[in-house]
PDB file of C-alpha atoms in Angstrom:
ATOM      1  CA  UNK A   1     267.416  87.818 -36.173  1.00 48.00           C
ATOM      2  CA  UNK A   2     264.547  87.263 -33.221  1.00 61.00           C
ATOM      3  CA  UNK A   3     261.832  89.932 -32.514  1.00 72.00           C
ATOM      4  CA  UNK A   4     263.601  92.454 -29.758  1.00 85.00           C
ATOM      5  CA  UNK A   5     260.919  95.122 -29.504  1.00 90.00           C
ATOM      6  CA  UNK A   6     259.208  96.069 -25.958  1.00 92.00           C
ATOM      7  CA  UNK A   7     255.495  95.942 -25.485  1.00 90.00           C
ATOM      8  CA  UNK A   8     255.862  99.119 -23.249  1.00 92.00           C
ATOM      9  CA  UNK A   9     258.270 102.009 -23.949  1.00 94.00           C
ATOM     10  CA  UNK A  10     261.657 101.255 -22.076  1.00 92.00           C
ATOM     11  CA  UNK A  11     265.248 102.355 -22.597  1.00 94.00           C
ATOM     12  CA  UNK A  12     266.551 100.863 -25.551  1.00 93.00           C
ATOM     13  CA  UNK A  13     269.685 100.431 -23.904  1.00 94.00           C
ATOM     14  CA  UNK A  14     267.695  97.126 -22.655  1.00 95.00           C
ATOM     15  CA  UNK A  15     266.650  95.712 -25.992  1.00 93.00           C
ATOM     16  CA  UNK A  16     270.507  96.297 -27.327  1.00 93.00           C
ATOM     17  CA  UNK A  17     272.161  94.631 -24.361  1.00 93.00           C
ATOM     18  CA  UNK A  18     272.560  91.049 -25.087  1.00 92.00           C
ATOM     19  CA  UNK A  19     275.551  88.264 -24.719  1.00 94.00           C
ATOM     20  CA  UNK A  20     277.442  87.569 -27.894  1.00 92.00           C
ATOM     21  CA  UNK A  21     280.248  85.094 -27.685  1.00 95.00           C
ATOM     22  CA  UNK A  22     281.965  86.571 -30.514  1.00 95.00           C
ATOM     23  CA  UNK A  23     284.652  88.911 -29.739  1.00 97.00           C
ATOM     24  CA  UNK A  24     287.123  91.062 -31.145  1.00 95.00           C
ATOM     25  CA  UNK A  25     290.401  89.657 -29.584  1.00 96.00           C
ATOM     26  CA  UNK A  26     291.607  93.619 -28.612  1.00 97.00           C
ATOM     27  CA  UNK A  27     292.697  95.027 -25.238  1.00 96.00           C
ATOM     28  CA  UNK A  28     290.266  97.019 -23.241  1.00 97.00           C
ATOM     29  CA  UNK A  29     291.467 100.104 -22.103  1.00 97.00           C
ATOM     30  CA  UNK A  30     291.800 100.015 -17.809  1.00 97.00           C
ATOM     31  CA  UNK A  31     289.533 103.194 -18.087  1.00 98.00           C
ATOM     32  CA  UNK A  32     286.871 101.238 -19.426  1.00 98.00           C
ATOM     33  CA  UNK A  33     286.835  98.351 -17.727  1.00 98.00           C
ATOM     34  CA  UNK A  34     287.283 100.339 -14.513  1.00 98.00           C
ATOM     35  CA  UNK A  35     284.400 102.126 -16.156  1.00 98.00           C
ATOM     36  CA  UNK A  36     281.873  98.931 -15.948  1.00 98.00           C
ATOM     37  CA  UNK A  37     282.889  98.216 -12.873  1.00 98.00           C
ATOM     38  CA  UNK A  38     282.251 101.257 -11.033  1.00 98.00           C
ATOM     39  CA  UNK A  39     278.708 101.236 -12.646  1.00 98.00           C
ATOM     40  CA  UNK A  40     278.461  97.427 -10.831  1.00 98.00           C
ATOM     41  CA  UNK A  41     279.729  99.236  -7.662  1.00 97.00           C
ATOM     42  CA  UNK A  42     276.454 101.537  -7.446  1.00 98.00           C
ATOM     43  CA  UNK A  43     274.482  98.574  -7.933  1.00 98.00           C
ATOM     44  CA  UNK A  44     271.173  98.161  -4.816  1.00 97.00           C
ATOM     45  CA  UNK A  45     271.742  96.310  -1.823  1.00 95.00           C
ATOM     46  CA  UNK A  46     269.974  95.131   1.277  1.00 92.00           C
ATOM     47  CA  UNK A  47     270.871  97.389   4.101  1.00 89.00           C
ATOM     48  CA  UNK A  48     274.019  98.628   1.323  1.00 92.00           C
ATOM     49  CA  UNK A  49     276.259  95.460   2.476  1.00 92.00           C
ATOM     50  CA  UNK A  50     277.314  95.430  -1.141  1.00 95.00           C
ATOM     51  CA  UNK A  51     277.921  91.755  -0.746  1.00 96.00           C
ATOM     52  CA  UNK A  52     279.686  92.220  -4.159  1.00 97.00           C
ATOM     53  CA  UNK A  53     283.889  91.458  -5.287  1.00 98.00           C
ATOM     54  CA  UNK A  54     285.286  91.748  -8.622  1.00 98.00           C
ATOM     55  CA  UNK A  55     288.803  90.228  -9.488  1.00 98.00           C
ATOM     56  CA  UNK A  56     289.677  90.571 -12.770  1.00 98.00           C
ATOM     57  CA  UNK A  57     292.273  90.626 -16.161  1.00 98.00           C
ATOM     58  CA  UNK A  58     292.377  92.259 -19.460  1.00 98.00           C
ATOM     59  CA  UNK A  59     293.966  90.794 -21.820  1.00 97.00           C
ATOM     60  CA  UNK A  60     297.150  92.254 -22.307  1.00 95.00           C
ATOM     61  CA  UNK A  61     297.963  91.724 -18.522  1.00 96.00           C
ATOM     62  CA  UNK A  62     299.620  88.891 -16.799  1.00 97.00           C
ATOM     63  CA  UNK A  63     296.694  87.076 -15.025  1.00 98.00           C
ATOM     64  CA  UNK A  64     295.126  86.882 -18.860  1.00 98.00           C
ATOM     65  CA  UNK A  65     296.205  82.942 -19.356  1.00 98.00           C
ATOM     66  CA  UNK A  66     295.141  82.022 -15.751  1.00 98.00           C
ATOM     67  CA  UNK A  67     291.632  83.337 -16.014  1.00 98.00           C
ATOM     68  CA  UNK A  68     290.877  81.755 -19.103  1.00 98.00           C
ATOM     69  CA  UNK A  69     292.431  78.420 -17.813  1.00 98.00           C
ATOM     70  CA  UNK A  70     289.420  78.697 -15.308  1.00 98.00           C
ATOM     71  CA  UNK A  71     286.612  78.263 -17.731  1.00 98.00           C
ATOM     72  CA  UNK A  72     285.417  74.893 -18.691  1.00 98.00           C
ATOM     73  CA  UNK A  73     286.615  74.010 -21.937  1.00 96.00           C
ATOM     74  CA  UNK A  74     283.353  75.216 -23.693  1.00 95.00           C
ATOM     75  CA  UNK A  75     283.617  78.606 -22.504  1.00 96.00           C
ATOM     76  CA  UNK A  76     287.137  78.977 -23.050  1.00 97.00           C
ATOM     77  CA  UNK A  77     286.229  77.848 -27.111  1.00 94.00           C
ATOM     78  CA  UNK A  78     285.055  81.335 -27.367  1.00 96.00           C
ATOM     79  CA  UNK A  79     285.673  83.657 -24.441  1.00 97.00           C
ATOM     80  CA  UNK A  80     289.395  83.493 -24.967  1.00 96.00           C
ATOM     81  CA  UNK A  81     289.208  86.161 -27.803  1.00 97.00           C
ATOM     82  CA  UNK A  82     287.402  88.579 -24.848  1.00 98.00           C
ATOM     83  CA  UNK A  83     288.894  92.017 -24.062  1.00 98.00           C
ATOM     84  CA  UNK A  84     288.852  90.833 -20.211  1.00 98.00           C
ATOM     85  CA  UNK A  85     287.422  88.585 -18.195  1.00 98.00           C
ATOM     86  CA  UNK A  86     285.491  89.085 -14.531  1.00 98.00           C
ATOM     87  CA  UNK A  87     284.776  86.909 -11.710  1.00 98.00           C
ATOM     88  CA  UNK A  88     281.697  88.486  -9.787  1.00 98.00           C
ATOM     89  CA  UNK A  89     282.251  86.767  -6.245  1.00 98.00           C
ATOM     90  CA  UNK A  90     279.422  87.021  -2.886  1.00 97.00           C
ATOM     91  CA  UNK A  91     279.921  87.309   0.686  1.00 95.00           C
ATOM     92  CA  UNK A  92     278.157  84.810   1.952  1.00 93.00           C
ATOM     93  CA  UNK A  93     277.801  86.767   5.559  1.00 85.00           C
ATOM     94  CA  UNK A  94     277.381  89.940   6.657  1.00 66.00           C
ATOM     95  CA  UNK A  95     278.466  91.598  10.260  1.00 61.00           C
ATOM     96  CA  UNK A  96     275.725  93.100  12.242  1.00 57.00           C
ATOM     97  CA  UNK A  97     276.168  96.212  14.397  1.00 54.00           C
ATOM     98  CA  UNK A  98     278.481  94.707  16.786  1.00 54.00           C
ATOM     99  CA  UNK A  99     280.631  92.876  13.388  1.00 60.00           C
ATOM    100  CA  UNK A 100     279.898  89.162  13.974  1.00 60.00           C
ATOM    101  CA  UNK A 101     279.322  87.493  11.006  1.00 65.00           C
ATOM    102  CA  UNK A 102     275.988  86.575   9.914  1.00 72.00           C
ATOM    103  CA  UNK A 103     274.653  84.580   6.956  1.00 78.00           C
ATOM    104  CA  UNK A 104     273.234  86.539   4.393  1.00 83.00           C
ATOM    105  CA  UNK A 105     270.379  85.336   2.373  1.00 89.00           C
ATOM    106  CA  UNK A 106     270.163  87.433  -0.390  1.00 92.00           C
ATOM    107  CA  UNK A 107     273.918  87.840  -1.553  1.00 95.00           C
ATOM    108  CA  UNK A 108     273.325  85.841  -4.612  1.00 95.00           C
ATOM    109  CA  UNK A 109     270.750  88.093  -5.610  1.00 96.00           C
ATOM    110  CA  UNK A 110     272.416  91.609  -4.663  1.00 96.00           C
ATOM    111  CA  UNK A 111     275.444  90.637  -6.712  1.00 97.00           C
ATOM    112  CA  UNK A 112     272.948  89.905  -9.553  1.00 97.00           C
ATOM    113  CA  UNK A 113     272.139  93.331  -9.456  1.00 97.00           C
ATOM    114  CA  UNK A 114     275.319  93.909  -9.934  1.00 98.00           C
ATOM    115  CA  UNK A 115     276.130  91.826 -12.951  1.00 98.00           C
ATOM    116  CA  UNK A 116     272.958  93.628 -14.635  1.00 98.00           C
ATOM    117  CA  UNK A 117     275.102  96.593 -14.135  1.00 98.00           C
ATOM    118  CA  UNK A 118     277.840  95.529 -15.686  1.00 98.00           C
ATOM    119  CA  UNK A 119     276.090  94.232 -18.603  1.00 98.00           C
ATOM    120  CA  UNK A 120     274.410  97.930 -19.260  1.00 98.00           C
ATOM    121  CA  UNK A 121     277.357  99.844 -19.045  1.00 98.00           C
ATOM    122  CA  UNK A 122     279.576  97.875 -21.051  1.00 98.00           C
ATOM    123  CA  UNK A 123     276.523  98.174 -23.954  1.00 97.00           C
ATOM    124  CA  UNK A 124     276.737 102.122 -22.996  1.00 98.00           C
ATOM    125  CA  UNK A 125     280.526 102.024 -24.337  1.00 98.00           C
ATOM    126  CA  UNK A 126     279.828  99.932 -26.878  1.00 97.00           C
ATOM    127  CA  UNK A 127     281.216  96.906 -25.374  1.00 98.00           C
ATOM    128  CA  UNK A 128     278.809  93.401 -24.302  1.00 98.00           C
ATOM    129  CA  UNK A 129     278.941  91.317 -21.250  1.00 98.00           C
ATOM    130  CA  UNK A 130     278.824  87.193 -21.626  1.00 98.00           C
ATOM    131  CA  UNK A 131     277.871  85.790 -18.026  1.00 98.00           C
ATOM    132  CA  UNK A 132     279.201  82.504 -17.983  1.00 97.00           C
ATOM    133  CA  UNK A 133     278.680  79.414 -15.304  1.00 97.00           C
ATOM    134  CA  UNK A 134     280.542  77.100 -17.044  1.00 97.00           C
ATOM    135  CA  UNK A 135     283.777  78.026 -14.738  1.00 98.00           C
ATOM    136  CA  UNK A 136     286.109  75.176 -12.661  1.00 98.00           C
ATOM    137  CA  UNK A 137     284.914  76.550  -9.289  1.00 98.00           C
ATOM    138  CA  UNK A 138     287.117  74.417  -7.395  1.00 98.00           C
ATOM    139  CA  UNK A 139     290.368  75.347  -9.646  1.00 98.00           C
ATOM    140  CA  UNK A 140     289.410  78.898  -9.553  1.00 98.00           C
ATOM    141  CA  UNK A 141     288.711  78.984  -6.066  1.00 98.00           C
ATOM    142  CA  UNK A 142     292.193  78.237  -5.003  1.00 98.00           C
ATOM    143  CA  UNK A 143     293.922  80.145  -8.460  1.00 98.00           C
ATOM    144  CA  UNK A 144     292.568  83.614  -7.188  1.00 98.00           C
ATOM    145  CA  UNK A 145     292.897  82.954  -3.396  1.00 98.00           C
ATOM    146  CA  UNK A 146     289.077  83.170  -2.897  1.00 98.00           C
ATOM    147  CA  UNK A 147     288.262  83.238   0.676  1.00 96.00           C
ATOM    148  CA  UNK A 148     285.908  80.348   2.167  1.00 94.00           C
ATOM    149  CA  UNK A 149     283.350  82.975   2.631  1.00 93.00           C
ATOM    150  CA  UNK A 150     283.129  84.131  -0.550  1.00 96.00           C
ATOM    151  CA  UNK A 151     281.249  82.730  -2.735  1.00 97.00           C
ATOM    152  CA  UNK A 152     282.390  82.375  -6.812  1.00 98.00           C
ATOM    153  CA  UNK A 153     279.089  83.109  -8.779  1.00 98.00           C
ATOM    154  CA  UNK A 154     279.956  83.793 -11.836  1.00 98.00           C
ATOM    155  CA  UNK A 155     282.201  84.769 -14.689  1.00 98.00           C
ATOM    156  CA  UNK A 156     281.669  87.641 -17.141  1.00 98.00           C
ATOM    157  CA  UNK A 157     283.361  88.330 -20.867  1.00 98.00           C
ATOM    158  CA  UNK A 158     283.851  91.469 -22.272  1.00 98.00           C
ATOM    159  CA  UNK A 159     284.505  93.327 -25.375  1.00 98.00           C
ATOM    160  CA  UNK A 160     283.514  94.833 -28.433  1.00 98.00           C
ATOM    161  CA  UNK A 161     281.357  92.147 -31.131  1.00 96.00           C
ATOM    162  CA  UNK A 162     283.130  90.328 -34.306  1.00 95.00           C
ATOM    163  CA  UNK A 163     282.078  88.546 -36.798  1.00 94.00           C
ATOM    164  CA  UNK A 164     280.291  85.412 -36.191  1.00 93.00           C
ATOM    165  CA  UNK A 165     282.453  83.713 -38.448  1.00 93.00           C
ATOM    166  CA  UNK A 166     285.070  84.007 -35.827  1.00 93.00           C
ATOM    167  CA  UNK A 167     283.109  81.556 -33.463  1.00 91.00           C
ATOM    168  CA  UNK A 168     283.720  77.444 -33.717  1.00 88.00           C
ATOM    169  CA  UNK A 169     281.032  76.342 -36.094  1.00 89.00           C
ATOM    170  CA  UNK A 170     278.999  74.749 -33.211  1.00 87.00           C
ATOM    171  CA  UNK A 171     278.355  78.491 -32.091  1.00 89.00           C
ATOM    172  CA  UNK A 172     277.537  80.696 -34.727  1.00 91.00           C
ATOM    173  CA  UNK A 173     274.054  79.936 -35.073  1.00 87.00           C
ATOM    174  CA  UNK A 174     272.883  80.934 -31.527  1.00 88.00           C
ATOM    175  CA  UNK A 175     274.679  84.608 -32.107  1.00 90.00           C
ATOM    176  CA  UNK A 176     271.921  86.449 -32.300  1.00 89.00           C
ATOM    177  CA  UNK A 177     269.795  88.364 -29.619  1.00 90.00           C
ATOM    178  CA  UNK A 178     267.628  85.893 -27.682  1.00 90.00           C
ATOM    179  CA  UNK A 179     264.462  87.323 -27.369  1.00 88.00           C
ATOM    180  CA  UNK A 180     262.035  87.416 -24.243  1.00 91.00           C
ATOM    181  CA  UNK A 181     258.463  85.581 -23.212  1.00 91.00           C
ATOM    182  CA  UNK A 182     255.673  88.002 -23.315  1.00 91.00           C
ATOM    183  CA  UNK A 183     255.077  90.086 -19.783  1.00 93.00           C
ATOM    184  CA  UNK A 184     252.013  88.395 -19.960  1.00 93.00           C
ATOM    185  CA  UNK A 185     253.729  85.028 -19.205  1.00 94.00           C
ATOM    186  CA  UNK A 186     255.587  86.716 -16.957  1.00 94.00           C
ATOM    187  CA  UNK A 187     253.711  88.986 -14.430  1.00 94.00           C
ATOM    188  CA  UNK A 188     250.589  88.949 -12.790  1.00 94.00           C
ATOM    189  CA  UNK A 189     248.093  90.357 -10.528  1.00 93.00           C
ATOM    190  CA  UNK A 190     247.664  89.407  -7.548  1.00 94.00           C
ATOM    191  CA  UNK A 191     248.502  85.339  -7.323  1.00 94.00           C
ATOM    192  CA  UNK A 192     250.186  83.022  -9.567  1.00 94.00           C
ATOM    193  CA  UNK A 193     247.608  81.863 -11.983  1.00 92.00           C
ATOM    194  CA  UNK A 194     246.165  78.131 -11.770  1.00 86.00           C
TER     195      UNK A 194
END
């Protein structure tokens, strides 16, 4: 296992929350899920557009198969055995005062905020969040009726952690904690160094 200990005294629900790929193939309770999602609904955003849209399945429901028919084939190797799956989507606009649309700059980044979110509650109830990229945009785009001015960003496994074991060979190797560059590599005063 890597070195996951902070140089400065943070939360440790930060040094626990990581993204597995091996799950326990068990419904989610809607509580929960509804749960992460409402912490991912208080997430920060410029001038609170909350640029953020969640569509969603657990797996015991009907939209199960479709969602994980929208992963690439990678993805769907492993986050098939999830408790539920999560598109995070991004309105690309937002309406000024008098509600004409407007680009928005930033939405990427306020639904990031959102996705970190999601990632820390679902460790606070002892589930973990897998962000995944790897999704057929184009396919998914039309599956879940995703308007053109929304914009798909990414997808998100949950559930509770199995055994490595239960991953495709390929896999179980990288299922451990990742750990992180030292803030020193990371942040500094003033400019970026030469």
């Amino acid at each position: 296992m890597t070195d996951r200990t902070a140089a400065f005294p943070i939360d440790p629900i930060f040094i626990e929350r990581w993204s597995p790929r091996a799950f326990h193939p068990e419904p989610m309770p809607s509580e929960a899920l509804l749960t992460i999602l409402e912490a991912a609904r208080w997430a920060p955003s410029a001038y609170n557009v909350q640029p953020w849209r969640f569509l969603y399945a657990r797996r015991d429901d009907a939209h199960w198969p479709r969602f994980v028919s929208l992963l690439d084939s990678f993805n769907q190797s492993w986050a098939g055995s999830a408790s539920a799956l999560v598109f995070l989507l991004s309105d690309t606009g937002s309406d000024d005062a008098a509600q004409q649309p407007q680009a928005s700059p930033i939405h990427s980044f306020d639904t990031g905020a959102a996705w970190s979110h999601i990632a820390l509650q679902a460790v606070r109830l002892g589930y973990h969040a897998h962000a995944m990229a790897g999704i057929e945009f184009e396919a998914a785009r039309e599956a879940l009726a995703v308007p053109p001015r929304f914009r798909i960003e990414i997808a998100v496994a949950l559930g509770r952690r199995a055994d490595p074991e239960t991953l495709p060979p390929q896999l179980r190797e990288r299922e451990w904690p990742s750990p992180r560059r030292p803030l020193v590599e990371t942040a500094f005063p003033g400019s970026f160094p030469a």
